[in-house]
Amino acid sequence: MTTFYVTTPIYYPNDVPHLGHAYTTIAADVLARWNKLKGKQVFFLTGTDEHGKKIENAASAEGKHPKEFVDNLIPKFKDAWQRLDLEYDHFIRTTDVDHEKIVKQVLQKVYDKGDIYLGEYEGYYCTACEAYYTEKDLENGNCPVHKKSAEKLKEKSYFFKLSKYQDKLLELYKKNPEFICPANRRQEIINRVKEGLKDFSISRTSFDWGIKLPFDEKHICYVWFDALLNYYSATKLKGKTKFWPADLHIIGKDILWFHTVYWPAMLMSAGIKLPKTIFAHGWWTVQSQKMGKSAGNAIKINHLIRIAGVDSARYFLLRETPFGQDGDFSEEALIERHNSELADKLGNLISRVTTLAEKYGIKKPNKNHLIDKLKFEEIEKYLDNYELDKAINLIFEFIDVCNEYVQSKKPWETKNKEVLYELVHSIQAISFLLWPFIPETCEKIASLIGFEIKSYKNITKPITAKKIKKSDILFQKIK
Ligand code: MSP
């Protein structure tokens, strides 16, 4: 059986998760579900990035030990993911003993290979990014991302020989164009790598919340070196080895460099196979402002769900903006899509058809013309290429076709059981295809019509139920 391994970034548990974190995790859930439908064995990994100065600072602000601090936040992440119907297979924490063991093994391997050496780091550090900056990178002394002053550092540090991998990385991007997606991000990275790569510091000595280097315990492993390895260490768990290398790392565009430059170079050095694709999605803003804790405009998960329900939130985030591009979030836009697409188009179709089918029954016609209008192969291609918004567009085009069919055939007058069969049959196909996006709704529809959403081979299977049950209102309109 073919496998599909998809990951999200592991989030910093320095606060509760927000819409930005939910977005990546929903996209991963959609692709995990889609690949399950296709009959693949899926491993969907998410988790938390718990070491480093950022977490240590957040904990000390509350007078807590970092471990105690993160232990309190993890249930909030798990609870949010459950509320959003995110069916991950494993939740990794970088404080897990199994993970720490693998990080040490890889560090030792890379050290033995001669790719790690002791030096002195002199430069700047932004704790909010957990990233090193040169003076040239800063904007008026501030970190270019967080606009906060970066800390000047001068300390003994171990370095990873990234410079050694410049040509190998360029060759990787050339030979495997799907390694960095979408395509516009690829060129950005290639151009920067061509400018030259500097070795990067992989240890700190000025604090101790992290994994000790196995060859020098006075040094704490740089949080990104530790964190990136989560994707690999999770596949060392029982029964998971078959999933490496990962098929897809979904990340935000902000952390593309770490994933497409540091990560493959680390793996090359350790002699580990490389993941297939790193897909960077865009950023959500609120009134064009970057969303975040410090800006005070982060949309919390409970709030997101309260606006129009879980499925509407999931649907909106993936429909509103092409996957890969930035989007601006507003409650009005979410409510508009909830009302005009989920309630008026999908909800209305289901409600009219199931009511009439319950009343008049259905009968299999000799030829089903309606389902032939579903552009199934194109939708499949879009989903396989991670073009999620395009897939939804085509599914909704077909919902429009079905609604027009109801209007033109007037089954409420004709009581034509064959027309109703065609419509119920099309609704079955729609439910399969929308299930990765809005699972709760699609499972409700499946139970009314009497089918199970399992293998995509059954998308157009004949309807076997004798009796169709009429649906309640699936999406209540919001004023
Ligand atoms: N811990 C690192 C990732 C390590 S992965 C080996 C990290 N964590 S984070 O908590 O800051 O979350 C990062 C991810 O959250 C981003 O890459 C992105 O996927 C998501 N988002 C956070 N805010 C976001 C938006 N406003 N919009 C979209 N996604 C955003 O970086």
PDB file of C-alpha atoms in Angstrom, residues 334-466:
ATOM      1  CA  LEU A 334     -16.537  34.375   6.279  1.00  0.00           C
ATOM      2  CA  ILE A 335     -20.230  34.994   6.902  1.00  0.00           C
ATOM      3  CA  GLU A 336     -20.753  35.944   3.259  1.00  0.00           C
ATOM      4  CA  ARG A 337     -19.299  32.630   2.039  1.00  0.00           C
ATOM      5  CA  HIS A 338     -21.175  30.712   4.727  1.00  0.00           C
ATOM      6  CA  ASN A 339     -24.478  32.244   3.609  1.00  0.00           C
ATOM      7  CA  SER A 340     -24.100  32.377  -0.139  1.00  0.00           C
ATOM      8  CA  GLU A 341     -22.099  29.210  -0.809  1.00  0.00           C
ATOM      9  CA  LEU A 342     -22.601  26.753   2.037  1.00  0.00           C
ATOM     10  CA  ALA A 343     -26.190  27.678   2.947  1.00  0.00           C
ATOM     11  CA  ASP A 344     -27.637  28.875  -0.384  1.00  0.00           C
ATOM     12  CA  LYS A 345     -25.829  26.546  -2.773  1.00  0.00           C
ATOM     13  CA  LEU A 346     -24.796  23.360  -0.967  1.00  0.00           C
ATOM     14  CA  GLY A 347     -27.331  23.415   1.897  1.00  0.00           C
ATOM     15  CA  ASN A 348     -30.198  24.279  -0.372  1.00  0.00           C
ATOM     16  CA  LEU A 349     -29.377  21.531  -2.869  1.00  0.00           C
ATOM     17  CA  ILE A 350     -29.200  18.893  -0.139  1.00  0.00           C
ATOM     18  CA  SER A 351     -32.340  20.081   1.572  1.00  0.00           C
ATOM     19  CA  ARG A 352     -34.492  20.239  -1.607  1.00  0.00           C
ATOM     20  CA  VAL A 353     -33.278  16.957  -3.053  1.00  0.00           C
ATOM     21  CA  THR A 354     -33.458  14.886   0.139  1.00  0.00           C
ATOM     22  CA  THR A 355     -36.931  16.253   0.950  1.00  0.00           C
ATOM     23  CA  LEU A 356     -38.241  15.291  -2.509  1.00  0.00           C
ATOM     24  CA  ALA A 357     -36.410  11.953  -2.528  1.00  0.00           C
ATOM     25  CA  GLU A 358     -37.884  11.067   0.867  1.00  0.00           C
ATOM     26  CA  LYS A 359     -41.353  11.934  -0.413  1.00  0.00           C
ATOM     27  CA  TYR A 360     -41.304  10.418  -3.917  1.00  0.00           C
ATOM     28  CA  GLY A 361     -38.440   7.886  -3.778  1.00  0.00           C
ATOM     29  CA  ILE A 362     -35.631   7.330  -6.288  1.00  0.00           C
ATOM     30  CA  LYS A 363     -35.200   4.982  -9.238  1.00  0.00           C
ATOM     31  CA  LYS A 364     -31.956   4.215 -11.048  1.00  0.00           C
ATOM     32  CA  PRO A 365     -32.178   5.495 -14.647  1.00  0.00           C
ATOM     33  CA  ASN A 366     -30.565   3.686 -17.602  1.00  0.00           C
ATOM     34  CA  LYS A 367     -28.211   6.568 -18.195  1.00  0.00           C
ATOM     35  CA  ASN A 368     -27.112   9.135 -15.629  1.00  0.00           C
ATOM     36  CA  HIS A 369     -26.348  12.371 -17.488  1.00  0.00           C
ATOM     37  CA  LEU A 370     -25.877  14.637 -14.522  1.00  0.00           C
ATOM     38  CA  ILE A 371     -22.874  12.940 -12.914  1.00  0.00           C
ATOM     39  CA  ASP A 372     -21.015  13.054 -16.250  1.00  0.00           C
ATOM     40  CA  LYS A 373     -20.813  16.831 -15.814  1.00  0.00           C
ATOM     41  CA  LEU A 374     -18.627  16.450 -12.722  1.00  0.00           C
ATOM     42  CA  LYS A 375     -15.018  17.254 -13.715  1.00  0.00           C
ATOM     43  CA  PHE A 376     -13.681  14.533 -11.489  1.00  0.00           C
ATOM     44  CA  GLU A 377     -10.261  14.082 -13.085  1.00  0.00           C
ATOM     45  CA  GLU A 378      -9.502  17.795 -12.967  1.00  0.00           C
ATOM     46  CA  ILE A 379     -10.543  18.005  -9.323  1.00  0.00           C
ATOM     47  CA  GLU A 380      -8.336  15.047  -8.519  1.00  0.00           C
ATOM     48  CA  LYS A 381      -5.400  16.653 -10.314  1.00  0.00           C
ATOM     49  CA  TYR A 382      -5.838  19.890  -8.366  1.00  0.00           C
ATOM     50  CA  LEU A 383      -5.978  18.086  -5.032  1.00  0.00           C
ATOM     51  CA  ASP A 384      -2.899  16.040  -5.886  1.00  0.00           C
ATOM     52  CA  ASN A 385      -1.082  19.275  -6.804  1.00  0.00           C
ATOM     53  CA  TYR A 386      -2.130  21.015  -3.582  1.00  0.00           C
ATOM     54  CA  GLU A 387      -4.271  23.524  -5.517  1.00  0.00           C
ATOM     55  CA  LEU A 388      -6.994  23.345  -2.924  1.00  0.00           C
ATOM     56  CA  ASP A 389      -8.966  26.471  -3.853  1.00  0.00           C
ATOM     57  CA  LYS A 390      -9.145  25.371  -7.499  1.00  0.00           C
ATOM     58  CA  ALA A 391     -10.502  21.982  -6.469  1.00  0.00           C
ATOM     59  CA  ILE A 392     -13.220  23.641  -4.360  1.00  0.00           C
ATOM     60  CA  ASN A 393     -14.098  25.968  -7.247  1.00  0.00           C
ATOM     61  CA  LEU A 394     -14.765  23.032  -9.562  1.00  0.00           C
ATOM     62  CA  ILE A 395     -16.792  21.163  -6.946  1.00  0.00           C
ATOM     63  CA  PHE A 396     -18.951  24.264  -6.488  1.00  0.00           C
ATOM     64  CA  GLU A 397     -19.333  24.669 -10.247  1.00  0.00           C
ATOM     65  CA  PHE A 398     -20.867  21.207 -10.196  1.00  0.00           C
ATOM     66  CA  ILE A 399     -23.131  22.153  -7.273  1.00  0.00           C
ATOM     67  CA  ASP A 400     -24.375  25.024  -9.473  1.00  0.00           C
ATOM     68  CA  VAL A 401     -25.024  22.556 -12.295  1.00  0.00           C
ATOM     69  CA  CYS A 402     -27.049  20.380  -9.900  1.00  0.00           C
ATOM     70  CA  ASN A 403     -29.079  23.328  -8.620  1.00  0.00           C
ATOM     71  CA  GLU A 404     -29.849  24.343 -12.221  1.00  0.00           C
ATOM     72  CA  TYR A 405     -30.906  20.767 -12.942  1.00  0.00           C
ATOM     73  CA  VAL A 406     -33.395  20.855 -10.070  1.00  0.00           C
ATOM     74  CA  GLN A 407     -34.777  24.144 -11.400  1.00  0.00           C
ATOM     75  CA  SER A 408     -35.117  22.925 -14.968  1.00  0.00           C
ATOM     76  CA  LYS A 409     -36.490  19.433 -14.223  1.00  0.00           C
ATOM     77  CA  LYS A 410     -38.910  20.581 -11.486  1.00  0.00           C
ATOM     78  CA  PRO A 411     -39.075  17.205  -9.685  1.00  0.00           C
ATOM     79  CA  TRP A 412     -41.583  18.679  -7.173  1.00  0.00           C
ATOM     80  CA  GLU A 413     -44.080  18.830 -10.067  1.00  0.00           C
ATOM     81  CA  THR A 414     -43.051  15.809 -12.108  1.00  0.00           C
ATOM     82  CA  LYS A 415     -42.265  13.541  -9.092  1.00  0.00           C
ATOM     83  CA  ASN A 416     -39.732  11.977 -11.435  1.00  0.00           C
ATOM     84  CA  LYS A 417     -37.840   9.341  -9.427  1.00  0.00           C
ATOM     85  CA  GLU A 418     -35.097   8.991 -12.039  1.00  0.00           C
ATOM     86  CA  VAL A 419     -34.241  12.691 -11.910  1.00  0.00           C
ATOM     87  CA  LEU A 420     -34.140  12.439  -8.135  1.00  0.00           C
ATOM     88  CA  TYR A 421     -31.823   9.445  -8.375  1.00  0.00           C
ATOM     89  CA  GLU A 422     -29.440  11.411 -10.580  1.00  0.00           C
ATOM     90  CA  LEU A 423     -29.418  14.227  -8.050  1.00  0.00           C
ATOM     91  CA  VAL A 424     -28.896  11.963  -5.029  1.00  0.00           C
ATOM     92  CA  HIS A 425     -26.127  10.195  -6.904  1.00  0.00           C
ATOM     93  CA  SER A 426     -24.429  13.529  -7.627  1.00  0.00           C
ATOM     94  CA  ILE A 427     -24.780  14.563  -4.005  1.00  0.00           C
ATOM     95  CA  GLN A 428     -22.965  11.374  -3.043  1.00  0.00           C
ATOM     96  CA  ALA A 429     -20.038  12.333  -5.287  1.00  0.00           C
ATOM     97  CA  ILE A 430     -20.044  15.908  -3.948  1.00  0.00           C
ATOM     98  CA  SER A 431     -19.942  14.620  -0.365  1.00  0.00           C
ATOM     99  CA  PHE A 432     -16.901  12.469  -1.054  1.00  0.00           C
ATOM    100  CA  LEU A 433     -15.040  15.341  -2.655  1.00  0.00           C
ATOM    101  CA  LEU A 434     -15.976  17.882  -0.001  1.00  0.00           C
ATOM    102  CA  TRP A 435     -15.355  15.509   2.910  1.00  0.00           C
ATOM    103  CA  PRO A 436     -11.677  16.462   3.309  1.00  0.00           C
ATOM    104  CA  PHE A 437     -12.771  20.114   3.671  1.00  0.00           C
ATOM    105  CA  ILE A 438     -16.037  19.853   5.631  1.00  0.00           C
ATOM    106  CA  PRO A 439     -16.061  16.361   7.143  1.00  0.00           C
ATOM    107  CA  GLU A 440     -18.851  16.796   9.676  1.00  0.00           C
ATOM    108  CA  THR A 441     -21.359  18.031   7.089  1.00  0.00           C
ATOM    109  CA  CYS A 442     -20.437  15.361   4.556  1.00  0.00           C
ATOM    110  CA  GLU A 443     -20.769  12.593   7.112  1.00  0.00           C
ATOM    111  CA  LYS A 444     -24.253  13.898   7.986  1.00  0.00           C
ATOM    112  CA  ILE A 445     -25.244  13.816   4.313  1.00  0.00           C
ATOM    113  CA  ALA A 446     -23.807  10.295   3.931  1.00  0.00           C
ATOM    114  CA  SER A 447     -25.915   9.022   6.795  1.00  0.00           C
ATOM    115  CA  LEU A 448     -29.122  10.503   5.271  1.00  0.00           C
ATOM    116  CA  ILE A 449     -28.458   8.862   1.921  1.00  0.00           C
ATOM    117  CA  GLY A 450     -27.001   5.650   3.321  1.00  0.00           C
ATOM    118  CA  PHE A 451     -23.413   5.455   2.120  1.00  0.00           C
ATOM    119  CA  GLU A 452     -20.035   5.499   3.825  1.00  0.00           C
ATOM    120  CA  ILE A 453     -17.244   7.889   2.904  1.00  0.00           C
ATOM    121  CA  LYS A 454     -14.303   5.534   2.597  1.00  0.00           C
ATOM    122  CA  SER A 455     -12.560   4.776  -0.654  1.00  0.00           C
ATOM    123  CA  TYR A 456     -12.733   7.261  -3.515  1.00  0.00           C
ATOM    124  CA  LYS A 457     -13.417   4.334  -5.804  1.00  0.00           C
ATOM    125  CA  ASN A 458     -16.948   4.481  -4.386  1.00  0.00           C
ATOM    126  CA  ILE A 459     -17.533   8.109  -5.307  1.00  0.00           C
ATOM    127  CA  THR A 460     -19.948   7.233  -8.079  1.00  0.00           C
ATOM    128  CA  LYS A 461     -21.068   3.846  -6.756  1.00  0.00           C
ATOM    129  CA  PRO A 462     -24.805   3.247  -7.312  1.00  0.00           C
ATOM    130  CA  ILE A 463     -27.068   4.362  -4.482  1.00  0.00           C
ATOM    131  CA  THR A 464     -28.304   1.280  -2.682  1.00  0.00           C
ATOM    132  CA  ALA A 465     -30.484   2.787   0.069  1.00  0.00           C
ATOM    133  CA  LYS A 466     -34.188   2.161  -0.400  1.00  0.00           C
TER     134      LYS A 466
END
